[in-house]
Coordinates of C-alpha atoms in Angstrom, one line a residue:
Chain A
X1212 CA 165.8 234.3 155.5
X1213 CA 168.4 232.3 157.5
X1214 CA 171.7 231.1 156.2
X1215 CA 172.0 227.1 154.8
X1216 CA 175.1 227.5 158.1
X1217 CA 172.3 229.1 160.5
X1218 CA 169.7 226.4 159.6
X1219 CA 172.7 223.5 159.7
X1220 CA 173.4 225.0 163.6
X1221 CA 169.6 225.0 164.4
X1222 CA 169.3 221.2 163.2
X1223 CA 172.4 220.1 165.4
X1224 CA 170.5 221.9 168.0
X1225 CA 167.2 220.5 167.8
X1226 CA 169.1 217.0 167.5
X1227 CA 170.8 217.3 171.3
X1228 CA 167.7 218.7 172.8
X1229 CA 165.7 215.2 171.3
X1230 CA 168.8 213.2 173.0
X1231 CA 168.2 214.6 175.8
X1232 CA 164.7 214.8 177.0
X1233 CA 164.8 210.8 175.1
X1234 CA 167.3 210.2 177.5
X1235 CA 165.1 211.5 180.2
X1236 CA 162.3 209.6 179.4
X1237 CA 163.9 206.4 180.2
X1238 CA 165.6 207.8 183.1
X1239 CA 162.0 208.6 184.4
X1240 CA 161.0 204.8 183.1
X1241 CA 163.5 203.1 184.9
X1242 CA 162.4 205.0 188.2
X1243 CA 158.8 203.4 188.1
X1244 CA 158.4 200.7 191.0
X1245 CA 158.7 197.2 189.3
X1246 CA 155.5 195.3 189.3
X1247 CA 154.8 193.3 192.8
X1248 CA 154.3 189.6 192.3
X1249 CA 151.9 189.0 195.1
X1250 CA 149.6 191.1 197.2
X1251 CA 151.1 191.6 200.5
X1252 CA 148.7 192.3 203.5
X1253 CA 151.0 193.9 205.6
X1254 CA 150.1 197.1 207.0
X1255 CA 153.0 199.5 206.3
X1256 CA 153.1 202.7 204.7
X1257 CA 155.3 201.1 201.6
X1258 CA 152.8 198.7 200.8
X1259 CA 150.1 200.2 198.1
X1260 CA 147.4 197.2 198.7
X1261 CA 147.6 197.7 202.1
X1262 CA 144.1 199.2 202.6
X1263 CA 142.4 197.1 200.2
X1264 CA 143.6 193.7 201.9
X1265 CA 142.3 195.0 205.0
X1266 CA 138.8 194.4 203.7
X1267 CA 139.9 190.9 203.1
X1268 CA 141.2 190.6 206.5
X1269 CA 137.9 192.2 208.2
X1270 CA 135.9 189.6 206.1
X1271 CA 134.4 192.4 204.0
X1272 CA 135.9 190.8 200.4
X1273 CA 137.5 187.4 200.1
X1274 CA 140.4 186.5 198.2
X1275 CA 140.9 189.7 197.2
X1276 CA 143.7 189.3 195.4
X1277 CA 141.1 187.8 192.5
X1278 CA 141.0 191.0 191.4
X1279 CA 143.9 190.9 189.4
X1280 CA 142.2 188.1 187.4
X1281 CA 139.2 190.5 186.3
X1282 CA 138.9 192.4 183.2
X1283 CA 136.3 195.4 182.9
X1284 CA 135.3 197.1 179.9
X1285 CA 134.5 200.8 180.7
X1286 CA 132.2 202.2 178.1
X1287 CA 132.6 205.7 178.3
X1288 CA 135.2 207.3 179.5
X1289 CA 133.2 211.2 180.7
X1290 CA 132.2 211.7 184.2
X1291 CA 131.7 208.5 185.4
X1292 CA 133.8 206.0 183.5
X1293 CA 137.0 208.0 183.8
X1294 CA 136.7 208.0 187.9
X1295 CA 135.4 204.3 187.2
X1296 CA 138.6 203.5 185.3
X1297 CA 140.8 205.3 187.6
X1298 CA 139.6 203.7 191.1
X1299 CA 139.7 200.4 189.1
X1300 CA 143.0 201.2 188.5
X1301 CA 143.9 202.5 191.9
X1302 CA 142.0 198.8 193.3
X1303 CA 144.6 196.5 191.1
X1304 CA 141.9 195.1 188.3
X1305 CA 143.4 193.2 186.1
X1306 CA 143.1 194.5 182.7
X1307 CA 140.8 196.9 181.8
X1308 CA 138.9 197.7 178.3
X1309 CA 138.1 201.7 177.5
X1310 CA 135.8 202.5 174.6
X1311 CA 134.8 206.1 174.1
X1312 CA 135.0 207.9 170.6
X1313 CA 135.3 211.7 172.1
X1314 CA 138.4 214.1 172.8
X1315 CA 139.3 216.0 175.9
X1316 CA 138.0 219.3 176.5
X1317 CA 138.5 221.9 179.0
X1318 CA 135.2 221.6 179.1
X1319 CA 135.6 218.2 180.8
X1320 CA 138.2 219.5 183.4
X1321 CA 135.8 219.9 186.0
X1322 CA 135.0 216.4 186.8
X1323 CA 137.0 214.1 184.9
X1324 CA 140.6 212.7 185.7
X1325 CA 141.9 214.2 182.7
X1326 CA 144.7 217.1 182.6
X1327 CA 144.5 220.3 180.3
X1328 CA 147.7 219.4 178.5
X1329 CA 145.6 216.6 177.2
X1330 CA 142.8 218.5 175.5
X1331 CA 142.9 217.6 172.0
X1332 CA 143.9 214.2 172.7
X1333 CA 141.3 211.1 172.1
X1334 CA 140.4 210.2 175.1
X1335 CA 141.0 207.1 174.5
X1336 CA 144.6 206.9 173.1
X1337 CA 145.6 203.5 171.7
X1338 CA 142.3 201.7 172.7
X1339 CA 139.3 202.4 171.6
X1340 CA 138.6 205.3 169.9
X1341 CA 135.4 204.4 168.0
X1342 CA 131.5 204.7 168.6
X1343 CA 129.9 201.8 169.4
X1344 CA 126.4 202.0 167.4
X1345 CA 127.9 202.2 163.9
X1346 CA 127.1 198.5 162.4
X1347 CA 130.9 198.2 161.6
X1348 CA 132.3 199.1 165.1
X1349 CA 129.5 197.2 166.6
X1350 CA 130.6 193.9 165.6
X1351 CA 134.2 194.6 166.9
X1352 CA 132.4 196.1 170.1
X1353 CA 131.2 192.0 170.8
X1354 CA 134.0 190.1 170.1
X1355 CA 136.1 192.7 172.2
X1356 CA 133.6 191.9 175.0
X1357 CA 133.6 188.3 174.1
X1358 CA 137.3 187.7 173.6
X1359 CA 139.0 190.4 175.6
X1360 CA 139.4 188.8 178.9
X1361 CA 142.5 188.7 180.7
X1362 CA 143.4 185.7 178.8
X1363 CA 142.8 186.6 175.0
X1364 CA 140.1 184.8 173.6
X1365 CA 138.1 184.6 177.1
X1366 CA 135.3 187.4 178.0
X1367 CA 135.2 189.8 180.1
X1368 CA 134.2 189.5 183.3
X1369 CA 131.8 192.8 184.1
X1370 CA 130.5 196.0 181.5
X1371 CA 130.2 198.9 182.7
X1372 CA 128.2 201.1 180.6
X1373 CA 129.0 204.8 181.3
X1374 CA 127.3 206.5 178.3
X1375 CA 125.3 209.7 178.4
X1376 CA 122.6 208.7 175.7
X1377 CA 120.0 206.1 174.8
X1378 CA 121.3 204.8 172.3
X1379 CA 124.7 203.7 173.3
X1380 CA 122.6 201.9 176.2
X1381 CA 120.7 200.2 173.9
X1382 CA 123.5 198.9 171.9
X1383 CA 125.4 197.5 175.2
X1384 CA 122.1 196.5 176.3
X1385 CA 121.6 194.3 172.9
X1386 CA 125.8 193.2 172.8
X1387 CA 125.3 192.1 176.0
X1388 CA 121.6 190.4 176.0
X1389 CA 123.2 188.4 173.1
X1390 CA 126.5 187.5 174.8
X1391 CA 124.5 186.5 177.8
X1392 CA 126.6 189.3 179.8
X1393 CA 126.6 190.9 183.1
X1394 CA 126.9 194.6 183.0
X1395 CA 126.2 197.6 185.4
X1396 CA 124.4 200.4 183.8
X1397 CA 124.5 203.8 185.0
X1398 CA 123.1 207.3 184.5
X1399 CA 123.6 211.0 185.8
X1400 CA 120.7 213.4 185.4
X1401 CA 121.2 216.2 183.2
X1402 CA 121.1 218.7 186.5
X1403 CA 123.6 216.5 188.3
X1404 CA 121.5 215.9 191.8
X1405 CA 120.3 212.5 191.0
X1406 CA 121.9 209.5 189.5
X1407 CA 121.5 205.8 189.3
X1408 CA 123.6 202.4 189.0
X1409 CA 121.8 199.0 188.4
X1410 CA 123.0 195.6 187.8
X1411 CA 121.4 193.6 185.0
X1412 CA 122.1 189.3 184.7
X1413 CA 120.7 188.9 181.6
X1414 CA 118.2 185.7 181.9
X1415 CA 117.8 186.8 185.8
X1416 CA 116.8 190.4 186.0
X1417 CA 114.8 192.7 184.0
X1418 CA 117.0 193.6 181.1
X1419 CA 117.5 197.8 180.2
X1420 CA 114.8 198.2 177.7
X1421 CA 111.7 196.9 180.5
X1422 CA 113.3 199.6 183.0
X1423 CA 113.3 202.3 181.2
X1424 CA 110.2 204.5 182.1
X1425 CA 112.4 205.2 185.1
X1426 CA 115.6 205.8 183.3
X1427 CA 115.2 209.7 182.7
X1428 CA 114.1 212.2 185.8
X1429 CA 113.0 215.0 183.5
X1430 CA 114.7 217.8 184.6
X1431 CA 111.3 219.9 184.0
X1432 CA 109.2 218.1 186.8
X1433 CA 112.3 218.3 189.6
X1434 CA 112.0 222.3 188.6
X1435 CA 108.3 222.0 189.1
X1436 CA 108.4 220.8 192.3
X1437 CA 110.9 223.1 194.1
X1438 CA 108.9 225.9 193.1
X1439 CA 105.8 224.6 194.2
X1440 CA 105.8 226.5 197.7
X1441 CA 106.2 230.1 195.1
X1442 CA 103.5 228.9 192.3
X1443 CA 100.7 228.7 195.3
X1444 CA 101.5 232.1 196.7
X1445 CA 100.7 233.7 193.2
X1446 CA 98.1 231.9 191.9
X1447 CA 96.0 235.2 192.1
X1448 CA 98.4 236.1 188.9
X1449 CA 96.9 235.9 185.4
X1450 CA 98.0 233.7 183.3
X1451 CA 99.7 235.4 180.3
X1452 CA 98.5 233.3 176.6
X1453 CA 101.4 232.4 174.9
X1454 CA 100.3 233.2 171.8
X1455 CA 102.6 233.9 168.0
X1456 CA 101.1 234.6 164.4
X1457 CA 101.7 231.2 162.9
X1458 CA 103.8 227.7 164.2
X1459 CA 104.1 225.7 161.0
X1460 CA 106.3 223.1 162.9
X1461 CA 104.5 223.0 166.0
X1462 CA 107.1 224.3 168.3
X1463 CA 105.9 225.3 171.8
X1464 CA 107.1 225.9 174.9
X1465 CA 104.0 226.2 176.8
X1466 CA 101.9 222.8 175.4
X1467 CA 99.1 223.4 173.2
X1468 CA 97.9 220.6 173.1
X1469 CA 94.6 220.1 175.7
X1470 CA 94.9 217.7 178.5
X1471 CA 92.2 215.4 177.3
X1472 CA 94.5 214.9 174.2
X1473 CA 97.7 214.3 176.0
X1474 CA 96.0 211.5 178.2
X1475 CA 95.1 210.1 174.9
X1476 CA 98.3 209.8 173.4
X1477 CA 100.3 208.6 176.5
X1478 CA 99.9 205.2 177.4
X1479 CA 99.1 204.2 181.0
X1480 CA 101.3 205.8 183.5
X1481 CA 102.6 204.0 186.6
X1482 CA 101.6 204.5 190.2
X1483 CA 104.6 206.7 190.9
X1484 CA 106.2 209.0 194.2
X1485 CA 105.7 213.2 193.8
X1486 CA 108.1 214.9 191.2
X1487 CA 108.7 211.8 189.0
X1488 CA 107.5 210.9 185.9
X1489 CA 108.2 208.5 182.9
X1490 CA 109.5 210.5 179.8
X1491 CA 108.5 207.4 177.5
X1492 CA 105.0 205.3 177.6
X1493 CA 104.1 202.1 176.9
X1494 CA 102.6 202.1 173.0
X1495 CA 99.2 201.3 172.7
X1496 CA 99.4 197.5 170.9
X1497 CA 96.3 198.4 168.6
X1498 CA 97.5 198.8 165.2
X1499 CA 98.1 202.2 164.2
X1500 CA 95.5 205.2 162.7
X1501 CA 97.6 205.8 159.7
X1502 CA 97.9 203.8 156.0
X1503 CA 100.7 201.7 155.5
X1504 CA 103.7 201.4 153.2
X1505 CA 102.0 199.6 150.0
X1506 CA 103.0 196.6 148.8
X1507 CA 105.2 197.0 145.8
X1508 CA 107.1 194.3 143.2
X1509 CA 109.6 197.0 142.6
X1510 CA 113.4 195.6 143.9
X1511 CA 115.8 197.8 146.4
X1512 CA 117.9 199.2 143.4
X1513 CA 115.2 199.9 141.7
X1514 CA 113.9 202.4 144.4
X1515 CA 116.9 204.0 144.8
X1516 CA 117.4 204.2 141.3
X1517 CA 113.9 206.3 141.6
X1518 CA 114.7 208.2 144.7
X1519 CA 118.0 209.6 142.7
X1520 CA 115.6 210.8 140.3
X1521 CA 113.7 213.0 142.0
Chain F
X489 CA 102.5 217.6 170.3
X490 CA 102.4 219.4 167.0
X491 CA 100.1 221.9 165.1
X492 CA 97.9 220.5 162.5
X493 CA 99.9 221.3 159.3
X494 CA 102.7 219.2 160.5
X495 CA 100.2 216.6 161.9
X496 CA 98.5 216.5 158.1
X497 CA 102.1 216.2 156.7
X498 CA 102.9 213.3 158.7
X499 CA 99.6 211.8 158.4
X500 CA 100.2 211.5 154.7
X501 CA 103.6 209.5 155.3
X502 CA 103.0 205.9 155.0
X503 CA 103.8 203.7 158.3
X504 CA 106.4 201.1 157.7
X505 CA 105.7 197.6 158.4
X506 CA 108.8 195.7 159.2
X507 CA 110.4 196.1 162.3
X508 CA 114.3 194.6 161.2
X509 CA 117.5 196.4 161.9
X510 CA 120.8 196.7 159.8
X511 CA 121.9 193.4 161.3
X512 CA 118.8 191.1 159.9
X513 CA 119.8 190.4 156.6
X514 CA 116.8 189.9 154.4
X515 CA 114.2 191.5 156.6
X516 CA 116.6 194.4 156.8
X517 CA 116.5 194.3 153.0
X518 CA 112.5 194.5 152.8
X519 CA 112.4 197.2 155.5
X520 CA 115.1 198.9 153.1
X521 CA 112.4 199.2 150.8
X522 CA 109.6 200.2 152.5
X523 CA 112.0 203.1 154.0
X524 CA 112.7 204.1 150.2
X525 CA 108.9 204.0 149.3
X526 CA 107.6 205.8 152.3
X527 CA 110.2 208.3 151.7
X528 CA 109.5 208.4 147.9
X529 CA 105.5 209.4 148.7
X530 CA 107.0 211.9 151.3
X531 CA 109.1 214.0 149.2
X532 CA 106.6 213.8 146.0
X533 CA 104.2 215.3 149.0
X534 CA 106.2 218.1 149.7
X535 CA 106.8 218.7 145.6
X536 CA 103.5 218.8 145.4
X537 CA 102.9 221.4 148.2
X538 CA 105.2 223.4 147.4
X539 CA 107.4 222.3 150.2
X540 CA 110.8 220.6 148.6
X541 CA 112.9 220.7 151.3
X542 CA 115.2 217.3 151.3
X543 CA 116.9 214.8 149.1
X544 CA 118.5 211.4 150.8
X545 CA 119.8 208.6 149.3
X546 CA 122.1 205.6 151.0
X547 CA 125.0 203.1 150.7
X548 CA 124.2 199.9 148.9
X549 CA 123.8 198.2 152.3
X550 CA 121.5 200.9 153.6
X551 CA 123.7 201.7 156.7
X552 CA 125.1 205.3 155.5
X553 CA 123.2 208.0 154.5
X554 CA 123.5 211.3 152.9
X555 CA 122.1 214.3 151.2
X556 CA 121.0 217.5 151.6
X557 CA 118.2 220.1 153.2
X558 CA 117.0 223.5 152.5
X559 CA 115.5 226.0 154.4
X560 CA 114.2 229.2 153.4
X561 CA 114.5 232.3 155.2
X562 CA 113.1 235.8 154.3
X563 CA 113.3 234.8 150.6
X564 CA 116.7 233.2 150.5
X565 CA 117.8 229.4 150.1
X566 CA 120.0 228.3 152.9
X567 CA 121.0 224.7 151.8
X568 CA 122.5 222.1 154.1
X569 CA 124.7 218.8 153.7
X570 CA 123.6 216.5 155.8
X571 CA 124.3 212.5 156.7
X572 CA 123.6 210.0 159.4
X573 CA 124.6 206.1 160.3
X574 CA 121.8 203.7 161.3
X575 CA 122.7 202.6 164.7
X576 CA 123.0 198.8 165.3
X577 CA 119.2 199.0 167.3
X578 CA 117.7 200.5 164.7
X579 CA 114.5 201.1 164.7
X580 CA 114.1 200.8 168.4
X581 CA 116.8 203.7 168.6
X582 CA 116.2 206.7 166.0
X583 CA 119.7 207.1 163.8
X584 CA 121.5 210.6 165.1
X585 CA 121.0 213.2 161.9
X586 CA 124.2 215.3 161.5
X587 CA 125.0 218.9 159.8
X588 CA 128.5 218.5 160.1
X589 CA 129.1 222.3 158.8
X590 CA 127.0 223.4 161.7
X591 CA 129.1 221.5 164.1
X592 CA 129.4 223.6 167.6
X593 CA 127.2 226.5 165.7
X594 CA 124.2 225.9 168.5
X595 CA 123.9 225.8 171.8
X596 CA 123.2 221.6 172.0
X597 CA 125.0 219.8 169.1
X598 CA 126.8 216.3 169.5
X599 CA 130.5 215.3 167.8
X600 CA 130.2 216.0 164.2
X601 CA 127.0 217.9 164.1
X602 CA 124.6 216.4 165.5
X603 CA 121.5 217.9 166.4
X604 CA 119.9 217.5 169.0
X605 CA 117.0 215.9 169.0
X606 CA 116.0 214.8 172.3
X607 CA 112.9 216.9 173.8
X608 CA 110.7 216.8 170.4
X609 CA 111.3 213.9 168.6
X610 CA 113.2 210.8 170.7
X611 CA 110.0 210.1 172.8
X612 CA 108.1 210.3 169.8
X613 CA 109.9 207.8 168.2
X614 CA 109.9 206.0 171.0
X615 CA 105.8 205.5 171.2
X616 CA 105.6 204.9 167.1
X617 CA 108.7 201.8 167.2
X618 CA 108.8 200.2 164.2
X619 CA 105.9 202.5 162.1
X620 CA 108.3 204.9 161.9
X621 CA 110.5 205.7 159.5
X622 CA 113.2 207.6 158.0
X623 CA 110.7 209.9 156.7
X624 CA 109.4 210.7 159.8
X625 CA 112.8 211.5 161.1
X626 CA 113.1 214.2 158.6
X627 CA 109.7 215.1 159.5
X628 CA 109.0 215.3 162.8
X629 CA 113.0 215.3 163.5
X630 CA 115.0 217.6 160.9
X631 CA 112.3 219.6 160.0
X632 CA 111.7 221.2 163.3
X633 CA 115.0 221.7 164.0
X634 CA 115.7 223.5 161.1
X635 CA 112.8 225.8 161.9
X636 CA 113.8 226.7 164.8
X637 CA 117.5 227.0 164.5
X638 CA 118.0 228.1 161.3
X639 CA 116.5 231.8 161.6
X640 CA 118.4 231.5 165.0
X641 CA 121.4 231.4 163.6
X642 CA 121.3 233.7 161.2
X643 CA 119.4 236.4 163.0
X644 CA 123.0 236.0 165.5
X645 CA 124.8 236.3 161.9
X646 CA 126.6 232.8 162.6
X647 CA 125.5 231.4 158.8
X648 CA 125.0 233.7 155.9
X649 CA 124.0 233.0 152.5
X650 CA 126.2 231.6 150.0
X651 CA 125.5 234.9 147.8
X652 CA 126.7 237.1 150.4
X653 CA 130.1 234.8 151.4
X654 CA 131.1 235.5 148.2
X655 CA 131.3 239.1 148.1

């Protein structure tokens, strides 16, 4: 057990250290490059736009310099919104928005532009840290995209959703239907060999939800058709039944359920090239086989009142 | 997709009518009640076959809910908290069911515990927007997973039965 002195000594200790790694900090601060004003075009090494205003001067982009009048919001910041972010960055965009709700990982280190001393940290420090398909956070979610421009109170200019899941698609695909938004979607299949980026004018092109028999390359059906050339040399092979004592939730790995039947529950499949197939299907319009919720007199409360009960 | 006792059992769950998410106001409300009575019928199903396996109730606004799950397993009662949001495209996206105590327990569970739910039951969904309801998220959603997962985990010795923490 150290002495009240020992503990006094420690304290004065810790105190100089803070000083002076404070005192660094600003040191480092004050070493950061001022902002410049205006774009320069000239080709030396000193001059970071240098590369991007040759596209301006080879009539690739013009006015380049815009860019410093855009604001993006990046919705999710994994695989392909942090690279997004950072070659925004790296391009002199104007302000940028960031939502994500997740932490680093190591996990994440393989791809994204993170740093393992930051696992644990939200990715999203300071910005914001929420998930976008709660109601609450949704309604923030809009008027960020409607009032977070460069100037506060304008929109944004472009969204770019960089989500991993259906749902978060959906709910940008809604925000910015609504908002009369243009956003780029994207997607990375789950085995990493295929992607896809489209651009979606709401009013002009087809919005997310008519597009989205194409959305998913199940990862099952690439398999299938690399290992084509192998399943025709041993086709000679029985075919071992899969077969277990009962299944009371109808899990299966092999499908049980006869061809005939699975034509009859899929809708109508498009005309489409080898190895792809749509992982959702167009409901049939018909109404449906089963009975219906009944009509009742009995009020909200009152039902959960009854649900409580059981 | 599914064997015929889970087919019967599903069957017997009422389709919902109203196709309104949390952000319609008073057709939200009436699809809040056809959610309660469909899940009402379904769980005074299961009592009646022997097959009590959930209880879920909700906010006041019908945006939060909660409760809890049992499975049973070689004679002994595992029993589960669970709880989910309704997501702003609700029903045209299926809300995300969580076990936060299982959180990173399995091979493929999302922030907070969320099972995964995406081979069996998303597509599913998908075909049957708006007839289906919460009770068919249990059913055709939580209900498998638990079946598969649960004796999974246990046969690994990751969960064990309150009895035998205790000791």
């Amino acid at each position: 057990m150290a002495t009240v002195e020992e503990l006094k000594l420690r304290i004065r200790e810790l105190e100089n250290e803070l000083i002076k790694s404070k005192q660094k900090q600003s040191d480092a601060e004050h070493h950061l490059r001022p902002k410049i004003v205006k774009m320069s075009a000239e080709v030396v090494d000193s001059n970071p736009y240098s590369r991007l205003m040759a596209l301006k001067r080879m009539g690739i982009v013009q006015d380049y310099e815009k860019i410093r009048s855009y604001a993006v919001a990046v919705v999710g910041v994994g695989g392909v919104g942090s690279v997004t972010a950072e070659m925004l960055t790296r391009c002199g965009i104007g302000k940028l928005l960031l939502f994500d709700y997740d932490k680093v990982e190591l996990a994440n280190m393989n791809r994204l532009f993170f740093q393992p001393h930051q696992a644990g940290l939200s990715k999203v420090e300071a910005t914001h840290n929420y998930n976008i398909t709660t109601i609450d956070n949704f309604t923030h979610f809009m008027d960020r995209i409607s009032h977070g421009g460069l100037e506060e109170g304008k929109p944004v200019d472009l969204v770019l959703s960089c989500v991993d899941n259906f749902e978060a698609r959906m709910a940008i695909n809604t925000a910015c239907n609504e908002l009369g938004q243009i956003w780029m979607e994207s997607g990375v299949s789950e085995n990493a060999v295929s992607g896809h980026i489209q651009l979606i004018i709401p009013g002009e092109t087809a919005l997310l939800i008519l597009t989205v028999y194409l959305l998913f390359l199940p990862y099952l059906l690439q398999r299938k058709a690399a290992e084509r050339p192998k399943q025709e040399a041993v086709q000679e092979e029985e075919e071992e039944v899969v077969v277990h004592e009962d299944n009371e939730w109808g899990i299966e790995l092999v499908s049980e359920v006869s061809e005939a039947e699975l034509q009859d529950a899929s809708g109508p499949v498009p005309d489409l090239p080898e190895g792809i197939t749509v992982a959702y299907t167009i409901p049939e319009k018909d109404g449906g086989s089963g009975e219906t919720v009944e009509e009742t007199d009995q009020s909200l409360e009152e039902l959960m009142a009854q649900m409580k009960k059981m | 997709m599914a064997d015929e006792a889970t087919r019967k059992s599903v069957s017997e769950i009422p389709l919902l009518k109203t196709n309104s998410g949390p952000r319609d106001k008073e057709l939200w409300v009436q699809r809040l009640r056809e959610e309660y009575l469909a899940l009402i019928k379904y769980v005074e199903n299961n009592k009646a076959a022997d097959n009590d396996w959930f209880r879920l109730e909700s906010n006041k606004e019908g945006t939060r809910w909660f409760g809890k799950c049992w499975y049973i397993h070689e004679l002994l009662k595992y029993e589960f908290d669970m709880e989910f949001d309704i997501p702003v495209t609700y029903p045209a996206t299926a809300p995300e069911v969580a076990i936060p105590e299982l959180d990173g327990k399995t091979a493929k569970m999302y922030r907070g515990g969320k099972i995964c739910l995406t081979d069996h039951f998303k597509p599913l969904w998908a075909r049957n927007v708006p007839k289906f309801g919460l009770a068919h998220l249990m059913a055709l959603g939580l209900g498998p997973w638990l079946a598969v997962e649960i004796p999974d985990l246990i046969a690994k010795g990751i969960i064990q039965h309150k009895d035998q923490q205790n000791s």
